[in-house]
Amino acid sequence: MRKPEPSGKNNSNNKLRKGLWSPEEDDKLMNYMLNNGQGCWSDVARNAGLQRCGKSCRLRWINYLRPDLKRGAFSPQEEELIIHLHSLLGNRWSQIAARLPGRTDNEIKNFWNSTIKKRLKNLSSTPSPNTSDSSSDAMEALNINPACRQDSGMLSMYMDSSPTSMQSQWNNIHRAPLPVLEHGLNVFGANGYLNSSSQCMTQMGIIGGCDGFFGDHNNGGGGGGGVLLGVADNIGAEGELFVPPLETEESFKSERSIHGRNCNNGNYFNTSTNTNNVVAKINNSDNVKSENLAGGVESCFQDDQDQLIIGDWDFEDLMKDVSSFPFLDFQ
DNA sequence: AACAGTTGCAACCGCATCGGG
DNA sequence: GCCCGATGCGGTTGCAACTGT
């Protein structure tokens, strides 16, 4: 944290403030954003009467003021998901955050660096006496569900999940049975395997009841900041979860060029590599609306060449089975 | 109680990318 | 194609709060 600059100091000139945000500044930004929505950030800063740069306003909004933010400690399930996603994505915090709605990249990054990394370090410095089952012990210490303690190269990725390591592990992981979360929900699709075909790694899609995960507790789980596949207006009275798909292998290798902007800018949660297809808008109110659905659900996993990248994952089947999905209790 | 060391996390910084002119 | 402002991302910093001695 940084000391807030004395407010009087910069009022006399046009110098921009830095450091901690005061409650007054927060109020100004919050009110402006709620009344006007997101625009050009430098305009936001100016029009809201803040002596901050647009960048600073954006950061404050995204990391702290956004109404859809989930506060509080990470649940074991979230932790597990973070560990797994990090093993797949490396330090792509924004992409990991995109799959943990209500959490920010900064939050996840801090959590990783302060908590998980340390735990991994401790693990590696205190090897189990039973060396034959050290991976199991590590999984234990990492609180990984026994169901995913498989000899699939996963552990080494937890221990060394640099992008380089990721690449080298690719052949292992994308053919490996994938972890099952605590409640038995395989987040990687019906068959539990990543598809090793050229276009498809995308198997991950959950729509499961998880009351409160997105919901606004104060409003009965109306879904403040809920993120969903835009199928119908105001989905998620009980708070529904859609964990967006991971990228294709190709996009894994060049994610920036494919995703570019708007992956998750705080107001829009883009579930697609094609921004014209499905964009679920996170409203500031309790309602979650979908818009720009002309492309239909089926097209939401098409790449720029209109090729389906959804692979074996059958959305219709998934939708059919939604009711049977177990809870993903992230509370 | 006082001090030192550690931790958690908000915020900054620099760079890459995008899009409009 | 180039320039420039806006935006997004990941790494890093620095301080308040916490913990140990």
PDB file of N, CA and C in Angstrom, chain A residues 226-272:
ATOM      1  N   GLY A 226     -23.360 -11.508 -11.759  1.00  0.00           N
ATOM      2  CA  GLY A 226     -23.381 -12.872 -12.244  1.00  0.00           C
ATOM      3  C   GLY A 226     -22.833 -12.965 -13.657  1.00  0.00           C
ATOM      4  N   VAL A 227     -22.177 -14.038 -13.901  1.00  0.00           N
ATOM      5  CA  VAL A 227     -21.636 -14.244 -15.227  1.00  0.00           C
ATOM      6  C   VAL A 227     -22.260 -15.501 -15.782  1.00  0.00           C
ATOM      7  N   LEU A 228     -22.777 -15.384 -16.925  1.00  0.00           N
ATOM      8  CA  LEU A 228     -23.478 -16.546 -17.429  1.00  0.00           C
ATOM      9  C   LEU A 228     -23.414 -16.568 -18.938  1.00  0.00           C
ATOM     10  N   LEU A 229     -23.706 -17.691 -19.411  1.00  0.00           N
ATOM     11  CA  LEU A 229     -23.837 -17.803 -20.842  1.00  0.00           C
ATOM     12  C   LEU A 229     -25.153 -17.143 -21.192  1.00  0.00           C
ATOM     13  N   GLY A 230     -25.106 -16.198 -22.084  1.00  0.00           N
ATOM     14  CA  GLY A 230     -26.297 -15.418 -22.310  1.00  0.00           C
ATOM     15  C   GLY A 230     -27.364 -16.163 -23.060  1.00  0.00           C
ATOM     16  N   VAL A 231     -28.193 -16.781 -22.341  1.00  0.00           N
ATOM     17  CA  VAL A 231     -29.252 -17.559 -22.962  1.00  0.00           C
ATOM     18  C   VAL A 231     -30.593 -16.881 -22.768  1.00  0.00           C
ATOM     19  N   ALA A 232     -30.777 -16.361 -21.623  1.00  0.00           N
ATOM     20  CA  ALA A 232     -32.039 -15.696 -21.365  1.00  0.00           C
ATOM     21  C   ALA A 232     -31.804 -14.542 -20.417  1.00  0.00           C
ATOM     22  N   ASP A 233     -32.708 -13.650 -20.446  1.00  0.00           N
ATOM     23  CA  ASP A 233     -32.602 -12.496 -19.593  1.00  0.00           C
ATOM     24  C   ASP A 233     -32.721 -12.911 -18.127  1.00  0.00           C
ATOM     25  N   ASN A 234     -31.907 -12.295 -17.336  1.00  0.00           N
ATOM     26  CA  ASN A 234     -32.017 -12.462 -15.892  1.00  0.00           C
ATOM     27  C   ASN A 234     -31.893 -13.910 -15.440  1.00  0.00           C
ATOM     28  N   ILE A 235     -31.048 -14.610 -16.122  1.00  0.00           N
ATOM     29  CA  ILE A 235     -30.764 -15.967 -15.671  1.00  0.00           C
ATOM     30  C   ILE A 235     -30.096 -15.888 -14.322  1.00  0.00           C
ATOM     31  N   GLY A 236     -30.290 -16.873 -13.547  1.00  0.00           N
ATOM     32  CA  GLY A 236     -29.475 -17.009 -12.360  1.00  0.00           C
ATOM     33  C   GLY A 236     -30.111 -16.482 -11.106  1.00  0.00           C
ATOM     34  N   ALA A 237     -31.367 -16.706 -10.987  1.00  0.00           N
ATOM     35  CA  ALA A 237     -32.011 -16.282  -9.758  1.00  0.00           C
ATOM     36  C   ALA A 237     -31.351 -16.946  -8.563  1.00  0.00           C
ATOM     37  N   GLU A 238     -30.862 -18.134  -8.786  1.00  0.00           N
ATOM     38  CA  GLU A 238     -30.172 -18.809  -7.699  1.00  0.00           C
ATOM     39  C   GLU A 238     -28.676 -18.644  -7.826  1.00  0.00           C
ATOM     40  N   GLY A 239     -28.267 -17.879  -8.804  1.00  0.00           N
ATOM     41  CA  GLY A 239     -26.846 -17.700  -9.003  1.00  0.00           C
ATOM     42  C   GLY A 239     -26.290 -18.856  -9.791  1.00  0.00           C
ATOM     43  N   GLU A 240     -26.081 -18.673 -11.052  1.00  0.00           N
ATOM     44  CA  GLU A 240     -25.590 -19.775 -11.859  1.00  0.00           C
ATOM     45  C   GLU A 240     -24.166 -19.529 -12.264  1.00  0.00           C
ATOM     46  N   LEU A 241     -23.525 -20.589 -12.466  1.00  0.00           N
ATOM     47  CA  LEU A 241     -22.119 -20.488 -12.783  1.00  0.00           C
ATOM     48  C   LEU A 241     -21.851 -20.986 -14.178  1.00  0.00           C
ATOM     49  N   PHE A 242     -21.200 -20.163 -14.907  1.00  0.00           N
ATOM     50  CA  PHE A 242     -20.648 -20.640 -16.171  1.00  0.00           C
ATOM     51  C   PHE A 242     -19.159 -20.412 -16.119  1.00  0.00           C
ATOM     52  N   VAL A 243     -18.432 -21.482 -16.099  1.00  0.00           N
ATOM     53  CA  VAL A 243     -16.992 -21.340 -16.164  1.00  0.00           C
ATOM     54  C   VAL A 243     -16.616 -21.345 -17.629  1.00  0.00           C
ATOM     55  N   PRO A 244     -16.111 -20.239 -18.101  1.00  0.00           N
ATOM     56  CA  PRO A 244     -15.830 -20.123 -19.515  1.00  0.00           C
ATOM     57  C   PRO A 244     -14.798 -21.151 -19.952  1.00  0.00           C
ATOM     58  N   PRO A 245     -14.858 -21.494 -21.188  1.00  0.00           N
ATOM     59  CA  PRO A 245     -13.963 -22.517 -21.695  1.00  0.00           C
ATOM     60  C   PRO A 245     -12.535 -22.039 -21.741  1.00  0.00           C
ATOM     61  N   LEU A 246     -11.655 -22.975 -21.590  1.00  0.00           N
ATOM     62  CA  LEU A 246     -10.260 -22.664 -21.808  1.00  0.00           C
ATOM     63  C   LEU A 246     -10.039 -22.476 -23.291  1.00  0.00           C
ATOM     64  N   GLU A 247      -8.917 -21.907 -23.596  1.00  0.00           N
ATOM     65  CA  GLU A 247      -8.621 -21.638 -24.981  1.00  0.00           C
ATOM     66  C   GLU A 247      -8.270 -22.924 -25.716  1.00  0.00           C
ATOM     67  N   THR A 248      -8.288 -22.806 -26.970  1.00  0.00           N
ATOM     68  CA  THR A 248      -7.794 -23.903 -27.775  1.00  0.00           C
ATOM     69  C   THR A 248      -6.295 -23.964 -27.614  1.00  0.00           C
ATOM     70  N   GLU A 249      -5.735 -25.048 -28.070  1.00  0.00           N
ATOM     71  CA  GLU A 249      -4.280 -25.156 -27.985  1.00  0.00           C
ATOM     72  C   GLU A 249      -3.642 -24.020 -28.761  1.00  0.00           C
ATOM     73  N   GLU A 250      -4.253 -23.695 -29.889  1.00  0.00           N
ATOM     74  CA  GLU A 250      -3.693 -22.613 -30.706  1.00  0.00           C
ATOM     75  C   GLU A 250      -3.721 -21.299 -29.957  1.00  0.00           C
ATOM     76  N   SER A 251      -4.876 -21.039 -29.354  1.00  0.00           N
ATOM     77  CA  SER A 251      -4.963 -19.757 -28.671  1.00  0.00           C
ATOM     78  C   SER A 251      -4.122 -19.752 -27.420  1.00  0.00           C
ATOM     79  N   PHE A 252      -3.887 -20.942 -26.892  1.00  0.00           N
ATOM     80  CA  PHE A 252      -2.980 -21.025 -25.756  1.00  0.00           C
ATOM     81  C   PHE A 252      -1.608 -20.496 -26.151  1.00  0.00           C
ATOM     82  N   LYS A 253      -1.262 -20.774 -27.366  1.00  0.00           N
ATOM     83  CA  LYS A 253       0.063 -20.359 -27.809  1.00  0.00           C
ATOM     84  C   LYS A 253       0.099 -18.899 -28.224  1.00  0.00           C
ATOM     85  N   SER A 254      -1.046 -18.365 -28.528  1.00  0.00           N
ATOM     86  CA  SER A 254      -1.039 -16.961 -28.956  1.00  0.00           C
ATOM     87  C   SER A 254      -2.270 -16.263 -28.429  1.00  0.00           C
ATOM     88  N   GLU A 255      -2.455 -16.398 -27.133  1.00  0.00           N
ATOM     89  CA  GLU A 255      -3.721 -15.911 -26.589  1.00  0.00           C
ATOM     90  C   GLU A 255      -3.929 -14.435 -26.794  1.00  0.00           C
ATOM     91  N   ARG A 256      -2.877 -13.677 -26.732  1.00  0.00           N
ATOM     92  CA  ARG A 256      -3.089 -12.240 -26.830  1.00  0.00           C
ATOM     93  C   ARG A 256      -3.660 -11.855 -28.170  1.00  0.00           C
ATOM     94  N   SER A 257      -3.154 -12.487 -29.196  1.00  0.00           N
ATOM     95  CA  SER A 257      -3.605 -12.076 -30.506  1.00  0.00           C
ATOM     96  C   SER A 257      -5.058 -12.447 -30.726  1.00  0.00           C
ATOM     97  N   ILE A 258      -5.486 -13.493 -30.067  1.00  0.00           N
ATOM     98  CA  ILE A 258      -6.863 -13.910 -30.263  1.00  0.00           C
ATOM     99  C   ILE A 258      -7.798 -13.151 -29.338  1.00  0.00           C
ATOM    100  N   HIS A 259      -7.395 -13.044 -28.118  1.00  0.00           N
ATOM    101  CA  HIS A 259      -8.299 -12.430 -27.170  1.00  0.00           C
ATOM    102  C   HIS A 259      -8.266 -10.928 -27.222  1.00  0.00           C
ATOM    103  N   GLY A 260      -7.083 -10.406 -27.382  1.00  0.00           N
ATOM    104  CA  GLY A 260      -6.986  -8.961 -27.425  1.00  0.00           C
ATOM    105  C   GLY A 260      -7.663  -8.342 -26.237  1.00  0.00           C
ATOM    106  N   ARG A 261      -8.543  -7.447 -26.488  1.00  0.00           N
ATOM    107  CA  ARG A 261      -9.200  -6.760 -25.394  1.00  0.00           C
ATOM    108  C   ARG A 261     -10.479  -7.442 -25.008  1.00  0.00           C
ATOM    109  N   ASN A 262     -11.068  -6.820 -24.046  1.00  0.00           N
ATOM    110  CA  ASN A 262     -12.428  -7.142 -23.661  1.00  0.00           C
ATOM    111  C   ASN A 262     -12.601  -8.550 -23.137  1.00  0.00           C
ATOM    112  N   CYS A 263     -11.509  -9.196 -22.795  1.00  0.00           N
ATOM    113  CA  CYS A 263     -11.683 -10.509 -22.194  1.00  0.00           C
ATOM    114  C   CYS A 263     -12.521 -10.381 -20.941  1.00  0.00           C
ATOM    115  N   ASN A 264     -12.188  -9.406 -20.190  1.00  0.00           N
ATOM    116  CA  ASN A 264     -12.922  -9.219 -18.944  1.00  0.00           C
ATOM    117  C   ASN A 264     -12.621  -7.816 -18.476  1.00  0.00           C
ATOM    118  N   ASN A 265     -13.375  -6.902 -18.977  1.00  0.00           N
ATOM    119  CA  ASN A 265     -13.047  -5.527 -18.639  1.00  0.00           C
ATOM    120  C   ASN A 265     -13.851  -5.003 -17.472  1.00  0.00           C
ATOM    121  N   GLY A 266     -14.524  -5.888 -16.808  1.00  0.00           N
ATOM    122  CA  GLY A 266     -15.238  -5.440 -15.631  1.00  0.00           C
ATOM    123  C   GLY A 266     -16.713  -5.265 -15.904  1.00  0.00           C
ATOM    124  N   ASN A 267     -17.062  -4.879 -17.084  1.00  0.00           N
ATOM    125  CA  ASN A 267     -18.472  -4.758 -17.403  1.00  0.00           C
ATOM    126  C   ASN A 267     -18.935  -5.884 -18.305  1.00  0.00           C
ATOM    127  N   TYR A 268     -18.062  -6.325 -19.111  1.00  0.00           N
ATOM    128  CA  TYR A 268     -18.431  -7.377 -20.040  1.00  0.00           C
ATOM    129  C   TYR A 268     -17.550  -8.568 -19.825  1.00  0.00           C
ATOM    130  N   PHE A 269     -18.176  -9.681 -19.851  1.00  0.00           N
ATOM    131  CA  PHE A 269     -17.442 -10.910 -19.677  1.00  0.00           C
ATOM    132  C   PHE A 269     -17.589 -11.682 -20.958  1.00  0.00           C
ATOM    133  N   ASN A 270     -16.577 -11.661 -21.704  1.00  0.00           N
ATOM    134  CA  ASN A 270     -16.659 -12.238 -23.024  1.00  0.00           C
ATOM    135  C   ASN A 270     -16.361 -13.720 -22.979  1.00  0.00           C
ATOM    136  N   THR A 271     -17.319 -14.488 -23.361  1.00  0.00           N
ATOM    137  CA  THR A 271     -17.113 -15.928 -23.302  1.00  0.00           C
ATOM    138  C   THR A 271     -16.602 -16.473 -24.613  1.00  0.00           C
ATOM    139  N   SER A 272     -16.290 -15.609 -25.487  1.00  0.00           N
ATOM    140  CA  SER A 272     -15.968 -16.086 -26.809  1.00  0.00           C
ATOM    141  C   SER A 272     -14.725 -15.426 -27.340  1.00  0.00           C
TER     142      SER A 272
END
